[in-house]
Amino acid sequence: MIQAIQLILALSFLVMIHELGHFMFARIFHVRVEKFYLFFNPKISLMRAKKFDGKWHFKFFAPNDDEEWEAHPETTEWGIGWLPFGGYCAIAGMVDETHSSDDLGSEPQEWEFRSRPAWQRLLIIIGGILVNFIGAIVIFILLLWHWGQTTLPLRNVTNGLYYSELLRSEGFEQQDRILTINGEEPEYLQDVVQALIIDGKREVTVLRGADTVMLTMSEDLGNRYLAKQNQFDKAEREKARSDKNYQKQKYTLIAEWVPFVIDSVFPDNAAYQAGLQRGDSVVAVNGEPALCQYEVRQALHAYMCDSVTIDYYRAGERRQARLFIGDQGIMGVTIRWIYDYYALEQVNYSFVEAIPAGIRYGWDILSMYVRQFRLVFSKEGAQSLGGFGAIGSMFPNVWSWYTFWHMTAFLSIILAFMNFLPIPALDGGYILFLLVEMITRRKPSDKFLEKANTVGWWLLIALLIFANANDIIRFFF
């Protein structure tokens, strides 16, 4: 429920500021905006508001037709629809989802979109994309100003990294320290993932003990990662369906190497009864080495509802304990976290310092997403596409203002990029036609724009159905 609330609030906010971008530029160029709605409102609206005759008028749960209101087209009608899929800004004289070519009069009026020069129409269309991107930058600036930035540079991870089975098949060994990728030193762990999976860089130099080792990644590592992630997610969904109390795990490609050292033991559970104590360091499960948190967790999940032998060190002495692992695949302990082993770096910003830092941060996210977009056009990438369920799962199931606003800003950048794609019915489609008009000096007919928008809407609906069908398949199968 908390995830759903965050999703609805974030998307509602982003739709509002996107449409507000169109609205502001339309009003700057004295173009009438007939309606401004959050959500769509076929036949009926949850709320309608309009100012005329010197005062505001409101209607709730009212049909859209009203002769008295329509007699005042010079003012904007504001409202909330009942169909929660975005929203719209109905601009006078524009062929879009709110107007067909037949709705327009034969002669353009001076207050209509179509009567404006191409450069003004272009700015009106770009307004939504621009506000989404600027809005994300503003959020990042405020987040950095208020919370600062906590990071863990790779140079501080002195014990090396944990590598998934996929990366070990590429030649990595546990606790390798990555020195360079294609000759460049990665600063953070996310830089490694971006270089290997998103950018497809292949040449990696690692420090293995006292030796320097050169590795060459496979060309299809990105697609193999997506396939592995899809396979892992499917297995986790199957476990969750067989046990409603099961907490799904996320696929870990690479992580900092952190030992599994017990911080506290919950009373009256298997670990407590087996005599495990604070400071015990687990190193094996059923005789198989498990030297870090991820390896121990994976091993425990393989023995859910079963008894296992745990090897651990206490005060330098290796010991064993036999305990039962329940249906959650956990021991019933808390463990020491990453900041107990590696020095995190906290950077605090003044408001002035946060401005360039926020701009860089937002630009880096946009750049990463654009490069990552190429993976969508593979079979594995298409299978990983998600709809509202997948987006909602990106939010935590506990409320955090920092996470909420960070995810909202991230989604705002995605919305700006997606709207920039040259697909009819999206802002990018209008931008494409306007650029062609500015180059050729020939304006497309309203009929052509209407047909192009119709094709674009069907493409978007098909994509929406496909993405949400993936969510449904992932949930039930």
CSV table of C-alpha atoms in Angstrom, one decimal:
chain,number,residue,atom,x,y,z
A,1,MET,CA,0.0,0.0,0.0
A,2,ILE,CA,2.8,2.4,0.8
A,3,GLN,CA,4.5,1.6,-2.5
A,4,ALA,CA,1.2,2.3,-4.3
A,5,ILE,CA,0.7,5.6,-2.5
A,6,GLN,CA,4.2,6.7,-3.4
A,7,LEU,CA,3.7,5.7,-7.0
A,8,ILE,CA,0.4,7.6,-7.4
A,9,LEU,CA,1.7,10.7,-5.7
A,10,ALA,CA,4.9,10.7,-7.7
A,11,LEU,CA,3.2,10.2,-11.1
A,12,SER,CA,0.5,12.7,-10.3
A,13,PHE,CA,3.1,15.3,-9.4
A,14,LEU,CA,5.1,14.6,-12.6
A,15,VAL,CA,2.1,14.8,-14.8
A,16,MET,CA,1.1,18.1,-13.3
A,17,ILE,CA,4.5,19.8,-13.8
A,18,HIS,CA,4.8,18.3,-17.3
A,19,GLU,CA,1.4,19.8,-18.4
A,20,LEU,CA,2.2,23.0,-16.5
A,21,GLY,CA,5.3,23.4,-18.8
A,22,HIS,CA,3.0,23.3,-21.8
A,23,PHE,CA,0.6,25.7,-20.1
A,24,MET,CA,3.2,28.3,-19.1
A,25,PHE,CA,4.6,28.6,-22.6
A,26,ALA,CA,1.2,28.7,-24.1
A,27,ARG,CA,0.2,31.6,-21.9
A,28,ILE,CA,3.5,33.4,-22.6
A,29,PHE,CA,2.6,33.4,-26.3
A,30,HIS,CA,-1.0,34.3,-25.5
A,31,VAL,CA,-2.4,31.0,-26.7
A,32,ARG,CA,-5.6,29.9,-24.9
A,33,VAL,CA,-5.6,26.8,-22.8
A,34,GLU,CA,-9.1,25.4,-22.7
A,35,LYS,CA,-8.6,22.7,-20.1
A,36,PHE,CA,-6.0,21.6,-17.6
A,37,TYR,CA,-6.7,18.2,-16.1
A,38,LEU,CA,-5.0,15.7,-13.8
A,39,PHE,CA,-6.1,12.3,-15.0
A,40,PHE,CA,-8.5,11.8,-18.0
A,41,ASN,CA,-12.2,12.5,-17.7
A,42,PRO,CA,-14.3,10.7,-20.3
A,43,LYS,CA,-17.9,11.9,-20.0
A,44,ILE,CA,-17.6,13.0,-16.3
A,45,SER,CA,-15.1,14.7,-14.0
A,46,LEU,CA,-14.5,14.3,-10.3
A,47,MET,CA,-13.9,18.0,-10.0
A,48,ARG,CA,-14.3,21.0,-12.3
A,49,ALA,CA,-13.3,24.6,-11.6
A,50,LYS,CA,-13.4,27.7,-13.8
A,51,LYS,CA,-13.3,31.4,-13.2
A,52,PHE,CA,-15.7,33.6,-15.1
A,53,ASP,CA,-18.0,36.6,-14.3
A,54,GLY,CA,-15.4,37.7,-11.7
A,55,LYS,CA,-15.6,34.5,-9.5
A,56,TRP,CA,-14.6,30.9,-9.3
A,57,HIS,CA,-17.2,28.2,-10.1
A,58,PHE,CA,-16.8,24.6,-8.9
A,59,LYS,CA,-18.6,21.3,-9.7
A,60,PHE,CA,-18.0,17.9,-8.3
A,61,PHE,CA,-18.8,14.5,-9.9
A,62,ALA,CA,-20.3,16.5,-12.8
A,63,PRO,CA,-20.7,15.7,-16.5
A,64,ASN,CA,-18.3,17.6,-18.8
A,65,ASP,CA,-21.0,19.4,-20.9
A,66,ASP,CA,-22.1,22.7,-19.5
A,67,GLU,CA,-23.4,25.5,-21.8
A,68,GLU,CA,-22.8,28.2,-19.2
A,69,TRP,CA,-19.1,27.2,-18.8
A,70,GLU,CA,-18.6,26.8,-22.6
A,71,ALA,CA,-19.8,30.4,-23.1
A,72,HIS,CA,-16.6,31.5,-21.5
A,73,PRO,CA,-13.8,29.9,-23.6
A,74,GLU,CA,-11.3,32.6,-22.8
A,75,THR,CA,-10.6,31.1,-19.4
A,76,THR,CA,-9.1,27.8,-18.5
A,77,GLU,CA,-11.1,25.0,-16.9
A,78,TRP,CA,-9.2,23.1,-14.2
A,79,GLY,CA,-10.1,19.7,-13.1
A,80,ILE,CA,-9.5,16.2,-11.9
A,81,GLY,CA,-10.6,13.2,-14.0
A,82,TRP,CA,-11.6,9.7,-12.9
A,83,LEU,CA,-9.3,7.7,-15.2
A,84,PRO,CA,-5.8,7.8,-13.5
A,85,PHE,CA,-3.6,7.6,-16.5
A,86,GLY,CA,-1.7,10.8,-16.8
A,87,GLY,CA,-3.4,14.1,-17.6
A,88,TYR,CA,-3.7,16.7,-20.3
A,89,CYS,CA,-3.5,20.3,-21.2
A,90,ALA,CA,-6.0,21.1,-24.0
A,91,ILE,CA,-4.5,24.0,-26.0
A,92,ALA,CA,-6.8,25.8,-28.4
A,93,GLY,CA,-6.1,25.1,-32.1
A,94,MET,CA,-3.9,22.1,-31.5
A,95,VAL,CA,-4.5,18.6,-32.9
A,96,ASP,CA,-3.9,16.2,-30.0
A,97,GLU,CA,-5.7,13.7,-27.8
A,98,THR,CA,-8.3,16.4,-27.0
A,99,HIS,CA,-9.0,17.8,-30.4
A,100,SER,CA,-9.4,16.2,-33.9
A,101,SER,CA,-8.9,18.2,-37.1
A,102,ASP,CA,-12.7,18.4,-37.4
A,103,ASP,CA,-13.0,20.2,-34.1
A,104,LEU,CA,-10.9,23.2,-35.5
A,105,GLY,CA,-12.5,26.0,-37.3
A,106,SER,CA,-11.8,26.7,-40.9
A,107,GLU,CA,-9.9,29.9,-40.1
A,108,PRO,CA,-7.1,30.0,-37.5
A,109,GLN,CA,-7.8,32.5,-34.7
A,110,GLU,CA,-5.1,34.7,-33.3
A,111,TRP,CA,-5.4,33.0,-29.9
A,112,GLU,CA,-4.9,29.5,-31.3
A,113,PHE,CA,-1.8,27.3,-31.2
A,114,ARG,CA,-1.9,26.8,-35.0
A,115,SER,CA,-1.7,30.5,-35.7
A,116,ARG,CA,1.6,30.9,-33.9
A,117,PRO,CA,5.0,30.8,-35.7
A,118,ALA,CA,6.8,27.4,-35.7
A,119,TRP,CA,9.4,28.5,-33.1
A,120,GLN,CA,6.7,29.4,-30.6
A,121,ARG,CA,4.8,26.2,-31.2
A,122,LEU,CA,8.1,24.3,-30.7
A,123,LEU,CA,8.7,26.0,-27.3
A,124,ILE,CA,5.1,25.2,-26.2
A,125,ILE,CA,5.7,21.6,-27.0
A,126,ILE,CA,9.2,21.4,-25.5
A,127,GLY,CA,7.8,23.1,-22.3
A,128,GLY,CA,6.7,19.8,-20.8
A,129,ILE,CA,10.0,18.1,-21.3
A,130,LEU,CA,11.9,21.1,-20.1
A,131,VAL,CA,10.0,21.4,-16.9
A,132,ASN,CA,10.3,17.7,-16.2
A,133,PHE,CA,14.1,17.9,-16.5
A,134,ILE,CA,14.4,21.2,-14.6
A,135,GLY,CA,12.1,19.8,-11.9
A,136,ALA,CA,14.3,16.8,-11.5
A,137,ILE,CA,17.4,19.0,-11.2
A,138,VAL,CA,15.7,21.2,-8.6
A,139,ILE,CA,14.8,18.2,-6.5
A,140,PHE,CA,18.3,16.8,-6.7
A,141,ILE,CA,19.7,20.3,-5.7
A,142,LEU,CA,17.4,20.4,-2.7
A,143,LEU,CA,18.2,16.8,-1.7
A,144,LEU,CA,21.9,17.5,-1.8
A,145,TRP,CA,21.5,20.7,0.1
A,146,HIS,CA,19.4,19.1,2.8
A,147,TRP,CA,20.9,15.6,3.2
A,148,GLY,CA,24.2,15.9,1.5
A,149,GLN,CA,25.7,12.8,-0.3
A,150,THR,CA,27.0,9.7,1.4
A,151,THR,CA,29.3,7.6,-0.9
A,152,LEU,CA,31.6,4.6,-0.6
A,153,PRO,CA,34.6,5.0,-3.1
A,154,LEU,CA,36.0,1.7,-4.4
A,155,ARG,CA,39.4,2.7,-3.1
A,156,ASN,CA,38.0,2.3,0.4
A,157,VAL,CA,36.7,-1.2,-0.2
A,158,THR,CA,40.0,-2.9,0.8
A,159,ASN,CA,38.6,-6.4,1.0
A,160,GLY,CA,37.6,-6.4,-2.6
A,161,LEU,CA,34.2,-7.3,-4.2
A,162,TYR,CA,31.6,-10.0,-4.3
A,163,TYR,CA,30.9,-11.3,-7.8
A,164,SER,CA,27.8,-13.2,-8.9
A,165,GLU,CA,28.0,-16.4,-10.8
A,166,LEU,CA,27.6,-14.5,-14.0
A,167,LEU,CA,30.7,-12.4,-13.4
A,168,ARG,CA,32.7,-15.3,-12.1
A,169,SER,CA,32.0,-17.0,-15.4
A,170,GLU,CA,33.7,-14.0,-17.0
A,171,GLY,CA,36.9,-14.7,-15.1
A,172,PHE,CA,36.4,-12.7,-11.9
A,173,GLU,CA,37.2,-14.3,-8.6
A,174,GLN,CA,35.8,-13.4,-5.2
A,175,GLN,CA,37.5,-10.4,-3.6
A,176,ASP,CA,39.2,-9.2,-6.8
A,177,ARG,CA,39.7,-5.5,-6.6
A,178,ILE,CA,38.9,-3.7,-9.9
A,179,LEU,CA,41.7,-1.3,-10.9
A,180,THR,CA,40.6,-0.1,-14.4
A,181,ILE,CA,38.0,-0.7,-17.0
A,182,ASN,CA,39.1,0.1,-20.6
A,183,GLY,CA,42.0,2.0,-19.0
A,184,GLU,CA,39.8,4.2,-16.7
A,185,GLU,CA,39.6,3.8,-12.9
A,186,PRO,CA,36.0,3.5,-11.7
A,187,GLU,CA,35.3,5.6,-8.7
A,188,TYR,CA,32.2,3.9,-7.4
A,189,LEU,CA,30.5,0.5,-7.7
A,190,GLN,CA,27.8,1.9,-9.9
A,191,ASP,CA,30.5,3.0,-12.3
A,192,VAL,CA,31.5,-0.6,-12.7
A,193,VAL,CA,28.0,-1.7,-13.4
A,194,GLN,CA,27.5,1.1,-15.9
A,195,ALA,CA,30.8,0.4,-17.7
A,196,LEU,CA,30.3,-3.4,-18.0
A,197,ILE,CA,26.5,-3.7,-18.4
A,198,ILE,CA,25.3,-0.4,-19.9
A,199,ASP,CA,28.3,0.8,-21.9
A,200,GLY,CA,29.6,-2.7,-22.9
A,201,LYS,CA,33.2,-2.0,-22.0
A,202,ARG,CA,35.2,-5.2,-22.0
A,203,GLU,CA,38.8,-4.8,-20.8
A,204,VAL,CA,39.1,-5.1,-17.0
A,205,THR,CA,42.3,-5.0,-14.9
A,206,VAL,CA,41.9,-6.5,-11.4
A,207,LEU,CA,44.2,-6.9,-8.4
A,208,ARG,CA,44.1,-10.5,-7.2
A,209,GLY,CA,46.2,-10.9,-4.1
A,210,ALA,CA,49.5,-9.4,-5.2
A,211,ASP,CA,49.0,-10.1,-8.9
A,212,THR,CA,47.5,-7.9,-11.6
A,213,VAL,CA,45.2,-9.8,-13.9
A,214,MET,CA,43.7,-8.8,-17.2
A,215,LEU,CA,40.2,-9.9,-18.1
A,216,THR,CA,38.1,-9.6,-21.3
A,217,MET,CA,34.3,-9.5,-20.9
A,218,SER,CA,31.9,-11.2,-23.4
A,219,GLU,CA,30.3,-8.9,-26.0
A,220,ASP,CA,26.8,-10.0,-24.9
A,221,LEU,CA,27.4,-9.6,-21.1
A,222,GLY,CA,24.6,-7.0,-20.9
A,223,ASN,CA,22.0,-9.3,-22.4
A,224,ARG,CA,23.2,-12.2,-20.4
A,225,TYR,CA,22.8,-10.1,-17.2
A,226,LEU,CA,19.2,-9.3,-18.2
A,227,ALA,CA,18.4,-12.9,-18.9
A,228,LYS,CA,20.0,-14.0,-15.6
A,229,GLN,CA,18.0,-11.3,-13.7
A,230,ASN,CA,14.7,-12.4,-15.4
A,231,GLN,CA,15.4,-16.0,-14.6
A,232,PHE,CA,16.3,-15.2,-10.9
A,233,ASP,CA,13.1,-13.0,-10.6
A,234,LYS,CA,11.0,-15.8,-11.9
A,235,ALA,CA,12.4,-18.3,-9.4
A,236,GLU,CA,11.7,-15.8,-6.6
A,237,ARG,CA,8.1,-15.3,-7.7
A,238,GLU,CA,7.6,-19.0,-7.7
A,239,LYS,CA,8.9,-19.2,-4.1
A,240,ALA,CA,6.6,-16.4,-3.1
A,241,ARG,CA,3.6,-18.0,-4.6
A,242,SER,CA,4.2,-21.3,-2.8
A,243,ASP,CA,4.8,-19.4,0.5
A,244,LYS,CA,2.8,-16.2,1.1
A,245,ASN,CA,5.2,-15.3,3.9
A,246,TYR,CA,8.3,-15.5,1.7
A,247,GLN,CA,10.2,-12.3,1.2
A,248,LYS,CA,11.5,-12.1,-2.3
A,249,GLN,CA,15.2,-11.5,-2.8
A,250,LYS,CA,16.8,-9.2,-5.5
A,251,TYR,CA,19.5,-10.4,-7.9
A,252,THR,CA,22.9,-9.1,-6.9
A,253,LEU,CA,25.4,-8.8,-9.8
A,254,ILE,CA,28.2,-7.3,-7.8
A,255,ALA,CA,28.6,-5.8,-4.3
A,256,GLU,CA,31.2,-4.8,-1.7
A,257,TRP,CA,32.7,-7.8,0.1
A,258,VAL,CA,31.3,-7.8,3.6
A,259,PRO,CA,31.9,-10.7,6.1
A,260,PHE,CA,28.9,-12.3,7.8
A,261,VAL,CA,29.5,-11.2,11.3
A,262,ILE,CA,26.7,-11.4,13.8
A,263,ASP,CA,25.8,-8.2,15.6
A,264,SER,CA,22.9,-9.5,17.7
A,265,VAL,CA,20.9,-12.7,18.1
A,266,PHE,CA,17.1,-12.6,18.5
A,267,PRO,CA,16.0,-14.6,21.6
A,268,ASP,CA,14.0,-17.8,21.3
A,269,ASN,CA,15.0,-18.8,17.8
A,270,ALA,CA,17.3,-21.3,16.1
A,271,ALA,CA,20.4,-19.2,16.2
A,272,TYR,CA,19.9,-18.4,19.9
A,273,GLN,CA,19.2,-22.1,20.8
A,274,ALA,CA,22.4,-23.1,18.8
A,275,GLY,CA,24.4,-20.8,21.0
A,276,LEU,CA,25.5,-18.3,18.4
A,277,GLN,CA,26.6,-15.0,19.8
A,278,ARG,CA,27.5,-11.4,18.9
A,279,GLY,CA,30.8,-11.3,17.1
A,280,ASP,CA,30.6,-14.8,15.6
A,281,SER,CA,31.8,-14.8,12.0
A,282,VAL,CA,30.1,-17.4,9.7
A,283,VAL,CA,32.4,-18.9,7.1
A,284,ALA,CA,30.6,-22.1,5.8
A,285,VAL,CA,27.1,-23.6,5.4
A,286,ASN,CA,26.8,-27.4,5.3
A,287,GLY,CA,30.5,-27.6,4.6
A,288,GLU,CA,30.5,-25.2,1.6
A,289,PRO,CA,32.5,-22.0,2.1
A,290,ALA,CA,30.4,-18.9,2.5
A,291,LEU,CA,32.7,-16.1,3.4
A,292,CYS,CA,30.5,-13.0,2.9
A,293,GLN,CA,27.0,-11.8,3.5
A,294,TYR,CA,25.7,-12.6,0.0
A,295,GLU,CA,27.2,-16.1,-0.1
A,296,VAL,CA,25.7,-16.9,3.4
A,297,ARG,CA,22.3,-15.6,2.4
A,298,GLN,CA,22.3,-17.6,-0.8
A,299,ALA,CA,23.3,-20.8,1.0
A,300,LEU,CA,20.7,-20.3,3.7
A,301,HIS,CA,17.9,-19.8,1.1
A,302,ALA,CA,18.9,-23.1,-0.5
A,303,TYR,CA,18.1,-24.9,2.8
A,304,MET,CA,14.8,-23.2,3.8
A,305,CYS,CA,12.7,-25.4,6.2
A,306,ASP,CA,15.7,-27.6,6.7
A,307,SER,CA,18.6,-28.1,9.3
A,308,VAL,CA,22.1,-26.9,8.4
A,309,THR,CA,25.5,-27.0,9.9
A,310,ILE,CA,27.1,-23.6,10.4
A,311,ASP,CA,30.8,-23.1,10.6
A,312,TYR,CA,31.9,-19.9,12.4
A,313,TYR,CA,34.8,-18.3,14.1
A,314,ARG,CA,34.7,-17.1,17.7
A,315,ALA,CA,37.8,-15.5,19.2
A,316,GLY,CA,40.0,-17.1,16.5
A,317,GLU,CA,38.6,-20.6,17.1
A,318,ARG,CA,36.6,-22.4,14.4
A,319,ARG,CA,33.4,-23.9,15.7
A,320,GLN,CA,30.2,-25.6,14.4
A,321,ALA,CA,26.5,-25.3,15.2
A,322,ARG,CA,23.5,-27.1,14.0
A,323,LEU,CA,20.3,-25.1,13.5
A,324,PHE,CA,17.0,-25.2,11.7
A,325,ILE,CA,16.4,-22.6,8.9
A,326,GLY,CA,12.8,-21.6,8.7
A,327,ASP,CA,10.6,-20.7,5.7
A,328,GLN,CA,12.3,-17.3,5.4
A,329,GLY,CA,15.8,-18.7,4.9
A,330,ILE,CA,17.2,-16.7,7.7
A,331,MET,CA,19.0,-17.5,11.0
A,332,GLY,CA,17.3,-15.0,13.2
A,333,VAL,CA,20.2,-12.6,13.7
A,334,THR,CA,21.2,-9.1,12.7
A,335,ILE,CA,24.6,-8.6,11.1
A,336,ARG,CA,27.2,-5.9,11.0
A,337,TRP,CA,26.8,-3.6,8.0
A,338,ILE,CA,29.1,-2.2,5.4
A,339,TYR,CA,30.0,0.9,7.4
A,340,ASP,CA,31.5,-1.3,10.1
A,341,TYR,CA,34.2,-2.3,7.6
A,342,TYR,CA,34.7,0.5,5.2
A,343,ALA,CA,34.9,4.3,5.6
A,344,LEU,CA,31.9,6.0,4.0
A,345,GLU,CA,32.5,9.6,2.8
A,346,GLN,CA,29.9,12.3,3.6
A,347,VAL,CA,29.8,15.4,1.5
A,348,ASN,CA,27.7,18.3,2.7
A,349,TYR,CA,26.7,21.2,0.4
A,350,SER,CA,25.7,24.8,0.9
A,351,PHE,CA,22.8,25.8,-1.2
A,352,VAL,CA,25.1,27.5,-3.7
A,353,GLU,CA,27.4,24.4,-3.9
A,354,ALA,CA,24.3,22.1,-4.3
A,355,ILE,CA,23.3,23.8,-7.6
A,356,PRO,CA,26.2,22.7,-9.8
A,357,ALA,CA,26.3,19.3,-7.9
A,358,GLY,CA,22.6,18.8,-8.6
A,359,ILE,CA,22.9,19.7,-12.2
A,360,ARG,CA,25.8,17.2,-12.7
A,361,TYR,CA,23.9,14.5,-10.8
A,362,GLY,CA,20.8,14.9,-12.9
A,363,TRP,CA,22.8,15.0,-16.2
A,364,ASP,CA,24.7,11.8,-15.2
A,365,ILE,CA,21.4,10.0,-14.6
A,366,LEU,CA,20.0,11.1,-17.9
A,367,SER,CA,23.2,10.1,-19.7
A,368,MET,CA,23.1,6.7,-18.0
A,369,TYR,CA,19.5,6.1,-18.9
A,370,VAL,CA,20.0,7.1,-22.5
A,371,ARG,CA,22.9,4.6,-22.8
A,372,GLN,CA,21.0,1.9,-21.1
A,373,PHE,CA,18.0,2.4,-23.4
A,374,ARG,CA,19.8,0.3,-26.1
A,375,LEU,CA,19.3,-2.8,-24.0
A,376,VAL,CA,15.5,-2.5,-24.5
A,377,PHE,CA,15.8,-3.5,-28.1
A,378,SER,CA,17.0,-7.1,-27.3
A,379,LYS,CA,14.8,-10.1,-26.4
A,380,GLU,CA,16.1,-10.0,-22.8
A,381,GLY,CA,15.5,-6.3,-22.5
A,382,ALA,CA,12.0,-6.5,-23.8
A,383,GLN,CA,11.2,-9.2,-21.3
A,384,SER,CA,12.5,-7.0,-18.5
A,385,LEU,CA,10.2,-4.1,-19.4
A,386,GLY,CA,7.7,-3.3,-16.7
A,387,GLY,CA,4.6,-1.2,-16.3
A,388,PHE,CA,3.0,0.4,-13.2
A,389,GLY,CA,3.8,-2.6,-11.0
A,390,ALA,CA,7.5,-2.6,-11.9
A,391,ILE,CA,7.7,1.2,-11.3
A,392,GLY,CA,5.9,0.9,-8.0
A,393,SER,CA,8.3,-1.8,-6.9
A,394,MET,CA,11.1,0.7,-7.2
A,395,PHE,CA,9.7,2.5,-4.2
A,396,PRO,CA,10.5,1.1,-0.7
A,397,ASN,CA,7.7,-0.4,1.3
A,398,VAL,CA,8.4,2.0,4.2
A,399,TRP,CA,8.0,5.7,3.9
A,400,SER,CA,11.2,7.7,3.3
A,401,TRP,CA,11.0,11.3,2.2
A,402,TYR,CA,14.5,11.2,0.8
A,403,THR,CA,13.8,8.0,-1.3
A,404,PHE,CA,10.4,9.3,-2.4
A,405,TRP,CA,11.8,12.6,-3.8
A,406,HIS,CA,14.9,10.9,-5.2
A,407,MET,CA,12.7,8.3,-7.1
A,408,THR,CA,10.3,11.1,-8.2
A,409,ALA,CA,13.3,13.1,-9.7
A,410,PHE,CA,14.6,9.9,-11.4
A,411,LEU,CA,11.1,9.2,-12.9
A,412,SER,CA,10.9,12.8,-14.0
A,413,ILE,CA,14.1,12.4,-16.0
A,414,ILE,CA,12.8,9.2,-17.5
A,415,LEU,CA,9.5,10.9,-18.4
A,416,ALA,CA,11.4,13.8,-20.1
A,417,PHE,CA,13.5,11.4,-22.1
A,418,MET,CA,10.6,9.2,-23.1
A,419,ASN,CA,8.5,12.2,-24.2
A,420,PHE,CA,11.4,13.3,-26.4
A,421,LEU,CA,11.3,10.1,-28.5
A,422,PRO,CA,10.1,11.0,-32.0
A,423,ILE,CA,6.8,9.0,-31.7
A,424,PRO,CA,3.6,10.6,-32.9
A,425,ALA,CA,1.3,11.6,-29.9
A,426,LEU,CA,4.3,12.1,-27.7
A,427,ASP,CA,6.0,15.5,-27.5
A,428,GLY,CA,8.9,14.2,-29.5
A,429,GLY,CA,6.5,13.5,-32.4
A,430,TYR,CA,5.3,17.1,-32.5
A,431,ILE,CA,8.9,18.3,-32.2
A,432,LEU,CA,9.9,16.2,-35.2
A,433,PHE,CA,7.0,17.5,-37.4
A,434,LEU,CA,7.8,21.1,-36.3
A,435,LEU,CA,11.5,20.7,-37.1
A,436,VAL,CA,10.6,19.3,-40.6
A,437,GLU,CA,8.2,22.3,-41.0
A,438,MET,CA,11.0,24.8,-40.0
A,439,ILE,CA,13.4,23.2,-42.5
A,440,THR,CA,11.1,22.6,-45.4
A,441,ARG,CA,8.9,25.7,-44.8
A,442,ARG,CA,5.9,23.4,-45.3
A,443,LYS,CA,3.4,22.9,-42.5
A,444,PRO,CA,1.8,19.4,-42.3
A,445,SER,CA,-2.0,19.4,-42.7
A,446,ASP,CA,-4.2,19.0,-39.6
A,447,LYS,CA,-5.6,15.8,-41.1
A,448,PHE,CA,-2.0,14.3,-41.4
A,449,LEU,CA,-1.3,15.3,-37.8
A,450,GLU,CA,-4.5,13.7,-36.6
A,451,LYS,CA,-3.7,10.4,-38.4
A,452,ALA,CA,-0.2,10.4,-37.2
A,453,ASN,CA,-1.4,10.9,-33.6
A,454,THR,CA,-3.9,8.1,-34.0
A,455,VAL,CA,-1.1,5.7,-35.1
A,456,GLY,CA,1.1,7.0,-32.2
A,457,TRP,CA,-1.6,6.5,-29.6
A,458,TRP,CA,-2.1,2.9,-30.7
A,459,LEU,CA,1.6,2.3,-30.5
A,460,LEU,CA,1.7,3.7,-27.0
A,461,ILE,CA,-1.3,1.7,-26.0
A,462,ALA,CA,0.3,-1.5,-27.4
A,463,LEU,CA,3.5,-0.7,-25.5
A,464,LEU,CA,1.6,0.0,-22.3
A,465,ILE,CA,-0.3,-3.3,-22.6
A,466,PHE,CA,2.9,-5.2,-23.3
A,467,ALA,CA,4.8,-3.6,-20.3
A,468,ASN,CA,1.9,-4.2,-17.9
A,469,ALA,CA,1.3,-7.7,-19.3
A,470,ASN,CA,4.9,-8.4,-18.3
A,471,ASP,CA,4.1,-7.3,-14.8
A,472,ILE,CA,1.0,-9.6,-14.8
A,473,ILE,CA,3.0,-12.6,-16.1
A,474,ARG,CA,5.8,-12.0,-13.6
A,475,PHE,CA,3.1,-11.9,-10.8
A,476,PHE,CA,1.2,-15.0,-11.8
A,477,PHE,CA,3.7,-17.2,-13.7
